[in-house]
Coordinates of C-alpha atoms and ligand atoms in Angstrom, one line a residue:
M1 CA 2.9 23.2 22.9
K2 CA -0.5 23.3 24.6
D3 CA -1.4 26.6 22.9
S4 CA -1.5 25.1 19.5
A5 CA -3.2 21.8 20.6
T6 CA -6.4 20.7 19.0
L7 CA -8.9 18.3 20.6
V8 CA -11.0 16.0 18.4
D9 CA -13.0 12.9 18.8
Y10 CA -11.5 11.1 15.7
L11 CA -8.2 11.8 14.2
V12 CA -7.9 10.1 10.8
I13 CA -4.4 10.0 9.3
G14 CA -4.6 9.6 5.5
S15 CA -7.2 10.5 2.9
G16 CA -7.2 7.4 0.7
I17 CA -10.1 4.9 0.6
A18 CA -9.6 3.7 4.2
G19 CA -9.4 7.1 5.8
L20 CA -12.3 8.5 3.8
W21 CA -14.6 5.5 4.4
F22 CA -13.9 5.6 8.1
A23 CA -14.8 9.3 8.2
W24 CA -17.9 8.6 6.2
K25 CA -19.0 5.9 8.6
A26 CA -18.1 7.9 11.8
D27 CA -21.0 9.1 13.9
R28 CA -22.6 12.5 13.2
N29 CA -22.0 15.3 15.7
K30 CA -18.5 14.2 16.4
R31 CA -15.4 16.3 15.8
I32 CA -13.6 14.5 13.0
L33 CA -10.2 15.6 11.6
I34 CA -8.5 14.1 8.6
V35 CA -4.8 15.0 8.2
T36 CA -3.2 14.2 4.9
K37 CA 0.3 14.9 3.8
K38 CA -0.3 16.2 0.3
D39 CA -3.5 17.4 -1.3
S40 CA -6.5 15.2 -0.4
P41 CA -6.7 12.9 -3.5
E42 CA -3.0 12.0 -3.6
S43 CA -2.9 8.4 -2.5
N44 CA -2.4 4.8 -3.8
T45 CA -6.2 4.7 -4.1
N46 CA -6.1 7.4 -6.7
Y47 CA -4.0 5.2 -9.1
A48 CA -5.9 1.9 -8.7
Q49 CA -6.7 0.7 -12.1
G50 CA -8.2 -2.8 -12.2
G51 CA -11.1 -2.5 -9.8
I52 CA -12.7 -3.9 -6.6
A53 CA -13.4 -7.6 -6.2
A54 CA -16.9 -8.6 -5.1
A55 CA -19.0 -11.6 -5.8
V56 CA -21.9 -9.8 -7.5
A57 CA -22.4 -12.0 -10.6
E58 CA -25.2 -14.4 -10.8
N59 CA -22.8 -17.3 -11.2
D60 CA -20.7 -16.2 -8.3
A61 CA -20.9 -16.4 -4.5
P62 CA -18.8 -15.1 -1.6
R63 CA -18.0 -18.7 -0.9
L64 CA -16.2 -18.9 -4.3
H65 CA -14.4 -15.6 -3.7
Y66 CA -13.4 -17.0 -0.3
Q67 CA -11.9 -20.1 -1.9
D68 CA -9.8 -18.0 -4.4
T69 CA -8.5 -15.7 -1.7
V70 CA -7.5 -18.6 0.6
R71 CA -5.8 -20.5 -2.2
V72 CA -3.7 -17.5 -3.3
G73 CA -2.9 -16.7 0.3
S74 CA -0.6 -19.8 0.5
G75 CA -1.6 -21.1 3.9
L76 CA -1.6 -17.7 5.7
A77 CA -4.9 -16.1 4.8
H78 CA -7.0 -16.3 8.0
P79 CA -10.4 -18.0 7.2
D80 CA -12.5 -15.9 9.6
V81 CA -11.1 -12.7 8.0
V82 CA -11.6 -14.0 4.5
T83 CA -15.2 -14.9 5.3
L84 CA -15.9 -11.5 6.7
V85 CA -14.4 -9.6 3.8
T86 CA -15.8 -11.7 0.9
A87 CA -19.3 -11.7 2.5
A88 CA -19.3 -7.9 2.7
G89 CA -18.2 -7.3 -0.9
P90 CA -21.6 -7.1 -2.7
R91 CA -23.1 -4.8 -0.1
L92 CA -20.2 -2.4 0.0
V93 CA -20.0 -2.2 -3.8
R94 CA -23.7 -1.3 -3.8
E95 CA -23.2 1.3 -1.1
L96 CA -20.5 3.0 -3.2
W97 CA -22.8 2.9 -6.2
D98 CA -25.6 4.5 -4.1
L99 CA -23.2 7.2 -3.0
G100 CA -22.7 8.1 -6.7
I101 CA -19.6 6.3 -7.6
K102 CA -19.9 5.5 -11.3
F103 CA -18.8 2.0 -11.9
T104 CA -19.0 0.7 -15.4
T105 CA -22.3 -1.1 -16.0
R106 CA -23.8 -3.4 -18.6
R107 CA -27.4 -2.6 -17.8
E108 CA -29.4 -0.4 -15.4
T109 CA -33.1 -0.9 -15.4
D110 CA -35.7 -0.1 -12.6
G111 CA -33.0 0.5 -10.0
K112 CA -31.4 -2.9 -10.9
V113 CA -27.8 -2.6 -11.9
E114 CA -25.7 -5.1 -13.8
F115 CA -22.1 -4.2 -13.4
D116 CA -19.6 -4.8 -16.1
L117 CA -17.2 -7.3 -14.5
G118 CA -13.6 -7.7 -15.2
Q119 CA -11.5 -10.9 -14.9
E120 CA -8.1 -10.9 -13.2
G121 CA -5.5 -13.5 -12.4
G122 CA -6.4 -16.0 -9.6
H123 CA -10.2 -15.3 -9.7
R124 CA -12.2 -18.2 -11.1
R125 CA -15.2 -15.9 -11.8
R126 CA -15.6 -12.5 -13.4
R127 CA -15.9 -10.3 -10.2
I128 CA -13.9 -7.1 -10.7
V129 CA -16.2 -4.1 -10.4
H130 CA -14.5 -1.3 -12.2
A131 CA -14.7 2.2 -13.6
R132 CA -12.9 1.5 -16.9
D133 CA -9.2 1.7 -16.1
A134 CA -9.6 4.5 -13.5
T135 CA -11.5 2.8 -10.7
G136 CA -9.4 4.3 -7.9
F137 CA -9.7 7.8 -9.2
E138 CA -13.5 7.5 -9.4
I139 CA -13.7 6.1 -5.8
E140 CA -11.4 8.7 -4.4
Q141 CA -13.3 11.6 -6.0
G142 CA -16.7 10.1 -4.9
L143 CA -15.7 9.6 -1.3
L144 CA -14.0 13.0 -1.0
K145 CA -17.2 14.6 -2.3
A146 CA -19.4 12.6 0.2
V147 CA -17.1 13.3 3.2
R148 CA -16.9 17.0 2.4
A149 CA -20.7 17.2 2.0
R150 CA -21.1 15.9 5.6
G151 CA -20.0 19.3 6.8
D152 CA -18.6 18.0 10.1
V153 CA -15.3 16.7 8.8
T154 CA -12.3 19.0 8.8
I155 CA -9.5 18.1 6.4
W156 CA -6.0 19.5 6.9
E157 CA -4.1 19.1 3.6
E158 CA -0.3 19.3 3.5
H159 CA -0.1 18.1 7.1
L160 CA 2.3 15.3 7.9
A161 CA 1.7 13.2 11.0
V162 CA 5.1 12.8 12.7
D163 CA 4.5 10.5 15.7
L164 CA 1.7 9.2 17.8
L165 CA 1.0 10.4 21.3
I166 CA 1.0 7.5 23.8
D167 CA 0.1 8.0 27.5
E168 CA 1.6 6.1 30.4
E169 CA -1.3 3.6 30.3
R170 CA -0.2 2.8 26.7
K171 CA -3.3 4.4 25.2
C172 CA -3.0 6.4 22.0
C173 CA -4.1 10.0 22.6
G174 CA -3.5 11.7 19.2
A175 CA -0.5 12.7 17.2
D176 CA 2.0 15.4 16.5
V177 CA 1.4 16.8 13.1
L178 CA 3.6 19.0 11.0
D179 CA 2.0 21.8 8.9
K180 CA 4.1 21.6 5.8
S181 CA 3.4 25.1 4.6
T182 CA 4.3 26.9 7.9
G183 CA 6.7 24.4 9.5
E184 CA 4.5 24.6 12.6
L185 CA 4.3 21.4 14.8
K186 CA 0.7 21.0 16.0
R187 CA -0.4 18.7 18.7
V188 CA -3.7 16.9 18.0
Y189 CA -5.4 15.2 21.0
A190 CA -7.9 12.6 19.9
R191 CA -10.2 10.1 21.6
F192 CA -9.6 7.7 18.8
C193 CA -7.0 7.6 16.1
L194 CA -7.0 5.8 12.7
L195 CA -3.9 5.1 10.8
A196 CA -4.8 4.9 7.1
T197 CA -1.4 5.9 5.6
G198 CA -1.2 3.4 2.8
G199 CA 1.8 1.4 1.5
V200 CA 5.6 1.3 1.4
G201 CA 6.5 1.1 -2.3
Q202 CA 8.9 4.1 -2.1
V203 CA 11.5 2.0 -0.2
Y204 CA 12.2 0.2 -3.5
R205 CA 14.1 1.4 -6.5
H206 CA 11.2 0.7 -8.8
T207 CA 7.6 1.2 -7.6
T208 CA 4.1 1.8 -8.9
N209 CA 3.3 3.7 -5.7
P210 CA 3.2 7.5 -5.6
A211 CA 5.6 9.6 -3.5
I212 CA 3.3 9.5 -0.4
A213 CA 3.9 5.7 0.0
T214 CA 6.8 6.0 2.5
G215 CA 5.3 3.7 5.2
D216 CA 4.8 6.5 7.7
G217 CA 1.9 4.8 9.6
I218 CA 3.7 1.5 9.9
A219 CA 6.9 3.3 11.2
M220 CA 4.9 5.4 13.6
A221 CA 3.0 2.4 15.0
Y222 CA 6.2 0.5 15.4
R223 CA 7.9 3.3 17.3
A224 CA 4.8 3.5 19.5
G225 CA 5.2 -0.2 20.3
A226 CA 2.4 -1.7 18.2
R227 CA 2.7 -5.2 16.8
I228 CA 3.7 -5.5 13.1
A229 CA 3.4 -8.6 10.9
N230 CA 4.2 -10.2 7.6
M231 CA 6.3 -7.4 6.2
E232 CA 8.2 -9.9 4.0
F233 CA 5.2 -10.3 1.7
I234 CA 5.8 -7.5 -0.9
Q235 CA 3.9 -7.9 -4.1
F236 CA 5.9 -6.9 -7.2
H237 CA 4.1 -6.1 -10.4
P238 CA 6.1 -7.8 -13.3
T239 CA 5.7 -5.2 -16.0
T240 CA 6.2 -1.4 -15.5
L241 CA 7.9 1.0 -17.9
F242 CA 11.6 1.1 -17.4
G243 CA 13.6 4.4 -17.3
H244 CA 10.7 6.9 -17.0
R245 CA 9.1 8.1 -13.9
I246 CA 5.9 10.1 -13.4
N247 CA 6.1 11.9 -10.1
D248 CA 8.4 9.4 -8.5
R249 CA 6.5 6.3 -9.6
V250 CA 6.7 4.1 -12.6
F251 CA 4.0 3.5 -15.1
L252 CA 2.2 0.2 -15.0
I253 CA 1.9 -1.8 -18.2
S254 CA -1.3 -3.9 -17.6
E255 CA -1.2 -7.7 -17.6
A256 CA -4.0 -7.6 -20.1
I257 CA -1.6 -6.7 -22.9
R258 CA 0.1 -10.0 -22.4
G259 CA -3.4 -11.6 -22.6
E260 CA -3.7 -10.1 -26.1
G261 CA -0.4 -11.7 -27.2
A262 CA 2.5 -9.5 -26.1
V263 CA 5.7 -11.5 -25.3
L264 CA 8.5 -10.9 -22.8
K265 CA 12.0 -11.1 -24.3
T266 CA 15.5 -10.5 -23.2
I267 CA 17.3 -7.5 -24.8
D268 CA 18.8 -9.7 -27.5
G269 CA 15.3 -11.0 -28.4
K270 CA 15.1 -14.4 -26.6
D271 CA 11.6 -15.5 -25.5
F272 CA 12.7 -16.6 -22.0
M273 CA 9.4 -17.3 -20.1
P274 CA 8.7 -20.8 -21.5
A275 CA 11.8 -22.0 -19.6
Y276 CA 10.1 -20.8 -16.3
H277 CA 6.5 -21.8 -16.7
P278 CA 4.3 -23.7 -19.2
D279 CA 2.1 -20.6 -19.7
G280 CA 5.1 -18.5 -20.8
S281 CA 4.5 -14.8 -20.7
L282 CA 1.0 -15.4 -19.2
A283 CA 2.3 -17.2 -16.1
P284 CA 1.1 -15.9 -12.7
R285 CA 2.3 -12.5 -11.5
D286 CA 4.8 -13.6 -8.9
V287 CA 6.3 -16.3 -11.3
V288 CA 6.8 -13.7 -14.1
A289 CA 8.3 -11.1 -11.7
R290 CA 10.7 -13.8 -10.3
A291 CA 11.7 -15.0 -13.8
I292 CA 12.5 -11.4 -15.0
A293 CA 14.5 -10.8 -11.8
T294 CA 16.5 -14.0 -12.3
E295 CA 17.2 -13.1 -16.0
L296 CA 18.3 -9.6 -15.1
A297 CA 20.6 -10.8 -12.4
R298 CA 22.0 -13.6 -14.6
R299 CA 22.7 -11.3 -17.6
G300 CA 23.6 -8.2 -15.6
E301 CA 21.0 -6.1 -17.4
E302 CA 18.5 -3.6 -16.2
F303 CA 15.3 -4.4 -18.1
V304 CA 13.7 -6.9 -20.4
L305 CA 11.5 -6.2 -23.3
L306 CA 7.7 -6.6 -23.8
D307 CA 7.1 -7.1 -27.4
C308 CA 3.6 -6.1 -28.6
T309 CA 4.4 -5.8 -32.3
S310 CA 2.6 -9.1 -33.1
I311 CA -0.7 -7.4 -32.1
E312 CA -2.6 -5.6 -34.8
P313 CA -1.7 -1.8 -34.4
S314 CA -5.3 -0.6 -34.5
K315 CA -6.3 -3.1 -31.8
L316 CA -3.4 -2.0 -29.6
R317 CA -4.4 1.7 -29.9
E318 CA -8.0 1.0 -29.3
R319 CA -7.8 -1.5 -26.5
F320 CA -4.8 0.2 -24.6
P321 CA -5.1 3.9 -25.4
N322 CA -3.5 5.0 -22.1
I323 CA -0.5 2.7 -22.4
Y324 CA -0.1 3.6 -26.1
K325 CA -0.3 7.4 -25.4
T326 CA 2.0 7.3 -22.4
C327 CA 4.7 5.2 -24.1
L328 CA 4.5 7.4 -27.1
S329 CA 5.0 10.5 -24.9
F330 CA 8.3 8.9 -23.9
G331 CA 9.2 8.2 -27.5
I332 CA 8.2 4.5 -27.7
D333 CA 5.7 3.6 -30.4
I334 CA 4.5 0.2 -29.0
T335 CA 3.0 -0.8 -32.4
R336 CA 6.5 -0.8 -33.8
Q337 CA 8.9 -1.0 -30.9
P338 CA 9.2 -3.3 -27.8
I339 CA 8.6 -1.7 -24.4
P340 CA 11.5 -1.8 -21.9
V341 CA 10.0 -3.2 -18.7
V342 CA 11.0 -4.0 -15.2
P343 CA 9.1 -5.4 -12.2
A344 CA 8.2 -2.8 -9.5
A345 CA 7.1 -2.9 -5.9
H346 CA 3.4 -2.7 -5.9
Y347 CA 1.7 -3.7 -2.6
V348 CA 2.6 -4.7 1.0
C349 CA 0.5 -7.5 2.4
G350 CA 1.8 -7.0 5.9
G351 CA 1.6 -4.0 8.3
I352 CA 0.2 -3.0 11.6
V353 CA -1.5 -6.0 13.2
V354 CA -5.3 -5.5 13.6
N355 CA -8.1 -7.7 14.8
T356 CA -11.4 -8.0 13.0
W357 CA -12.5 -4.6 14.3
G358 CA -9.4 -2.8 13.0
E359 CA -8.0 -2.5 16.5
T360 CA -4.2 -2.5 16.9
S361 CA -2.3 -3.7 19.9
I362 CA -2.4 -0.1 21.3
K363 CA -5.6 1.0 22.9
R364 CA -7.7 3.6 21.0
L365 CA -5.5 3.2 17.9
F366 CA -7.1 1.7 14.8
A367 CA -5.5 0.9 11.5
A368 CA -7.1 0.1 8.1
G369 CA -6.2 -0.2 4.4
E370 CA -2.7 -1.0 3.1
C371 CA -0.9 0.0 6.3
A372 CA -2.8 -2.6 8.3
C373 CA -2.2 -6.4 8.4
S374 CA -5.7 -7.8 8.7
R375 CA -4.5 -11.2 7.6
L376 CA -6.8 -11.3 4.7
H377 CA -4.1 -11.7 2.1
G378 CA -1.8 -14.1 3.9
A379 CA 1.3 -14.6 1.9
N380 CA 0.0 -13.3 -1.4
R381 CA -2.7 -10.9 -2.4
L382 CA -5.5 -11.9 -4.8
A383 CA -5.8 -9.1 -7.3
S384 CA -8.3 -6.3 -6.5
N385 CA -8.9 -7.5 -2.9
S386 CA -7.1 -4.5 -1.3
L387 CA -9.7 -1.8 -2.0
L388 CA -12.4 -4.2 -0.6
E389 CA -10.3 -4.9 2.5
A390 CA -9.8 -1.2 3.2
L391 CA -13.6 -0.6 3.1
V392 CA -14.4 -3.5 5.4
F393 CA -11.8 -2.7 8.1
A394 CA -12.3 1.1 7.9
E395 CA -16.1 0.5 8.4
R396 CA -15.6 -1.9 11.3
A397 CA -13.1 0.4 13.0
A398 CA -15.7 3.2 12.7
M399 CA -18.4 1.0 14.1
K400 CA -16.2 0.0 17.1
A401 CA -15.1 3.6 17.8
N402 CA -18.7 4.9 17.5
E403 CA -19.7 2.3 20.1
E404 CA -16.9 3.0 22.5
I405 CA -16.7 6.7 22.4
V406 CA -17.6 8.1 25.8
E407 CA -18.9 11.6 25.5
E408 CA -18.2 12.7 29.0
E409 CA -14.7 11.5 29.2
S410 CA -12.2 14.3 28.9
I411 CA -8.6 13.7 28.1
S412 CA -6.3 15.3 30.6
F413 CA -3.5 17.0 28.8
E414 CA -1.3 16.8 31.9
R415 CA -1.4 13.0 31.8
L416 CA 0.1 12.8 28.3
G417 CA 3.8 12.4 27.9
G418 CA 5.0 15.3 25.8
G419 CA 8.3 14.0 24.5
D420 CA 11.1 16.2 23.4
R421 CA 10.2 19.1 21.3
I422 CA 11.8 18.9 17.9
S423 CA 12.5 21.9 15.8
F424 CA 11.5 21.8 12.1
I425 CA 12.8 23.4 9.0
K426 CA 10.7 23.5 5.8
E427 CA 13.6 22.7 3.5
A428 CA 16.5 20.5 4.1
G429 CA 19.0 23.0 2.6
H430 CA 21.2 22.2 -0.5
D431 CA 24.0 20.4 1.2
K432 CA 21.7 18.3 3.5
Q433 CA 19.4 17.5 0.6
A434 CA 22.3 16.0 -1.4
V435 CA 23.1 13.7 1.6
I436 CA 19.5 12.7 1.9
D437 CA 19.2 12.0 -1.8
E438 CA 22.3 9.8 -1.7
L439 CA 21.0 7.9 1.4
L440 CA 17.7 7.4 -0.3
N441 CA 19.2 6.1 -3.5
R442 CA 21.4 3.7 -1.5
L443 CA 18.4 2.5 0.5
R444 CA 16.2 1.9 -2.6
N445 CA 19.0 0.0 -4.4
L446 CA 19.8 -2.0 -1.3
M447 CA 16.2 -3.1 -0.9
W448 CA 15.8 -3.8 -4.6
Y449 CA 18.8 -6.1 -4.7
Y450 CA 18.8 -7.7 -1.3
A451 CA 15.2 -7.7 -0.1
G452 CA 13.4 -7.6 -3.5
I453 CA 11.9 -10.3 -5.6
V454 CA 14.6 -12.9 -5.1
R455 CA 16.2 -13.0 -1.7
S456 CA 19.0 -15.0 -0.1
D457 CA 20.3 -15.5 3.5
S458 CA 23.5 -13.7 2.8
G459 CA 21.7 -10.8 1.0
L460 CA 19.3 -10.3 3.9
R461 CA 22.3 -10.3 6.4
E462 CA 24.1 -7.7 4.3
A463 CA 20.9 -5.6 4.1
D464 CA 20.6 -5.7 7.8
V465 CA 24.2 -4.5 8.3
Q466 CA 23.8 -1.7 5.7
L467 CA 20.5 -0.5 7.1
A468 CA 22.0 -0.2 10.6
R469 CA 24.8 1.9 9.1
M470 CA 22.3 4.1 7.2
A471 CA 20.3 4.6 10.4
A472 CA 23.4 5.7 12.2
E473 CA 24.3 8.1 9.4
L474 CA 20.9 9.6 9.4
E475 CA 21.1 10.1 13.1
R476 CA 24.5 11.8 13.0
F477 CA 23.6 14.4 10.5
I478 CA 20.4 15.5 12.1
P479 CA 21.4 16.7 15.5
K480 CA 18.6 19.3 15.9
N481 CA 16.7 20.2 12.8
I482 CA 14.4 17.8 11.1
S483 CA 12.9 18.4 7.7
I484 CA 10.2 16.5 5.9
P485 CA 12.5 14.5 3.7
I486 CA 14.4 13.4 6.8
L487 CA 11.2 12.4 8.6
E488 CA 10.2 10.3 5.5
L489 CA 13.6 8.8 5.2
R490 CA 13.6 7.8 8.8
N491 CA 10.2 6.1 8.2
M492 CA 11.5 4.4 5.1
I493 CA 14.6 3.1 6.9
T494 CA 12.4 1.8 9.7
V495 CA 10.1 0.0 7.2
A496 CA 13.0 -1.4 5.3
K497 CA 14.4 -2.8 8.5
L498 CA 11.0 -4.4 9.3
I499 CA 10.9 -6.0 5.8
V500 CA 14.4 -7.4 6.3
A501 CA 13.6 -8.5 9.9
C502 CA 10.5 -10.4 8.8
A503 CA 12.1 -11.9 5.7
S504 CA 15.0 -13.1 7.8
R505 CA 12.6 -14.9 10.2
R506 CA 11.2 -16.9 7.3
P507 CA 13.8 -19.4 6.0
E508 CA 11.5 -20.8 3.4
S509 CA 9.7 -19.6 0.2
R510 CA 6.0 -19.0 0.4
G511 CA 3.7 -16.7 -1.6
L512 CA 5.4 -13.5 -2.3
H513 CA 8.5 -14.3 -0.3
Y514 CA 11.2 -16.2 -2.2
N515 CA 14.5 -17.1 -0.7
Q516 CA 16.8 -19.0 -3.1
D517 CA 18.5 -20.7 -0.2
H518 CA 15.2 -22.2 0.9
P519 CA 13.2 -22.4 -2.4
F520 CA 10.2 -24.4 -1.0
P521 CA 7.5 -23.9 1.6
D522 CA 8.2 -25.4 5.0
E523 CA 5.2 -26.3 7.1
R524 CA 7.1 -25.3 10.3
F525 CA 6.7 -21.7 9.0
E526 CA 3.0 -21.8 8.2
R527 CA 2.4 -18.9 10.5
D528 CA 2.5 -15.1 10.6
T529 CA 5.8 -13.3 11.3
V530 CA 4.9 -11.0 14.2
V531 CA 7.4 -8.4 15.4
S532 CA 7.5 -5.4 17.7
K533 CA 10.0 -2.8 19.0
D534 CA 10.2 -4.9 22.2
D535 CA 11.7 -7.9 20.5
L536 CA 13.6 -6.2 17.6
G537 CA 15.0 -3.5 19.9
F538 CA 15.8 -0.9 17.2
V539 CA 14.4 2.6 16.8
V540 CA 15.6 4.8 13.9
Ligands
FAD1 C1 -0.9 1.7 -9.6 C2 -1.7 1.0 -8.6 C3 -2.8 0.2 -9.0 C4 -3.6 -0.5 -8.1 N1 -4.7 -1.2 -8.5 C5 -5.5 -1.8 -7.6 C6 -6.7 -2.4 -8.0 O1 -7.1 -2.4 -9.2 N2 -7.5 -3.0 -7.1 C7 -7.2 -3.0 -5.8 O2 -7.9 -3.5 -4.9 N3 -6.0 -2.4 -5.4 C8 -5.2 -1.8 -6.2 N4 -4.1 -1.2 -5.8 C9 -3.8 -1.1 -4.4 C10 -4.7 -0.1 -3.7 O3 -4.9 1.0 -4.5 C11 -4.2 0.3 -2.3 O4 -3.9 -0.8 -1.6 C12 -5.3 1.1 -1.6 O5 -5.8 2.1 -2.4 C13 -4.7 1.7 -0.3 O6 -5.7 2.5 0.3 P1 -5.3 3.2 1.7 O7 -6.5 4.1 2.0 O8 -4.9 2.2 2.6 O9 -4.0 4.1 1.3 P2 -3.8 5.2 0.3 O10 -4.8 5.3 -0.7 O11 -2.4 5.1 -0.2 O12 -3.9 6.6 1.1 C14 -2.9 6.9 2.1 C15 -3.1 8.3 2.6 O13 -2.3 8.5 3.7 C16 -1.6 9.8 3.6 N5 -0.4 9.8 4.4 C17 0.6 8.9 4.3 N6 1.5 9.2 5.3 C18 1.0 10.3 6.0 C19 1.5 11.0 7.1 N7 2.6 10.8 7.7 N8 0.7 12.1 7.5 C20 -0.5 12.4 6.9 N9 -0.9 11.7 5.8 C21 -0.2 10.6 5.4 C22 -1.4 9.9 2.1 O14 -1.1 11.2 1.7 C23 -2.8 9.4 1.6 O15 -3.7 10.4 1.6 C24 -3.3 -0.5 -6.7 C25 -2.2 0.3 -6.3 C26 -1.4 1.0 -7.2 C27 -0.3 1.8 -6.7

């Protein structure tokens, strides 16, 4: 084990916006290693469409951005965190621009830039800085280029972090990392570690998240004993294309299309939204997602329809070229046919608890981005606040680590607990893969129906029982050899159990968590749901 050990100053797990921004902000002359489980750009960041929220307009101010964030957070957005993040927005957008990230502008004269600002639900001002409908791709490419140009950052692609190394003083000392191409397990010792592993969407039957979003960082932190919070607050996007997947994720049908007049209907053509909200198909995101889920459950159907045919065809093609082309590639001409749509898991507001410096409850372990719970979003996320949050906390984590790093200190390998050596196989093998696929399907359906958009006490209890059973099944059929699909499944079951545990501890409805047995907010629960291995007791 020691032979293949690597010693670095900073180990960054994940190459989305949070991991890359941390690396960019880390001190020069340090050994920085980024490990990432696919090729570098593959991340939720890469698919972000709308943009990044920042109060840059003349008629806007961080104070107004603060008010919108707190209002949407339904009593749980922490004011100090919201102040910090909204105040940093304009500076960070400018820094990205100076780094060469090409946001769409209205005017650029004498170094003065006027960004073209989008409007999204919940924001009372135009404040979404974007690069057309590919903001995440532009940011990911720009940051990768900048980080690579530093010359002192090593990136290991196709390397999956398996577990954190924790010494007897409960400090994080690195991670075990699996080289996916050789099957070799490498031990990386690090003075500081950042978890930037993104979201958890893959635990649900329908998700906008790519295949990497299996909640690995949250599961690793939980196993290591870190505090986890607010996992019940999962944001579901109401309209994604039903029945067609692109690399394990569904295709998003933008809210803007409803803004232009598209109407949600049941399969038999009934305009059902007015019965749920006076704004009909243009009601807020969580209301629409809930209404669709209720209709589907009531009617026993799998999708509803989004009818765009009242919109002028030339306008549809011109305004939504990507949606038009993608739907057409699946045989749906949206100028003439309604689009089958279903809500999909989109974003997790909870995660690894961090303070305002991105520090977790484990020493030397930081977390930032979607895997962290900074308490910015509270019970509901204001659109386009997540990219900004990732920047703020990755930067502050880097500042803190830069300040604390002690050059002379050497980490004694002997002091570190080694843990059992596990043997890895690259492929699960035909028979095992079939069992994994079956378990995965069961997990995703279970989470969709019992811990999805509309929850109930009995559903959550049933989910808990079934998840315990799945965990036992997983354990039984992997006596020695562990493959990548099994590692990811273990993490997904862990994360699913955390979502169910947090949801069960909130017998009320607030923000993104709706329990039909307790349909209203209850002020007794106006607090974060914080859990850890010590109080939940389970390890998958
Ligand atoms: C379709 C879509 C549209 C969105 N639109 C917007 C938007 O307009 N505005 C907005 O603010 N937010 C948006 N979001 C949310 C936002 O994109 C994410 O919250 C944000 O990009 C998360 O960044 P991150 O760096 O935390 O994680 P990610 O960008 O997901 O990066 C995670 C990284 O960790 C790696 N990783 C994971 N597990 C391991 C492991 N075990 N070992 C090694 N590496 C690992 C992954 O390979 C990846 O490199 C959108 C999300 C989606 C899916």
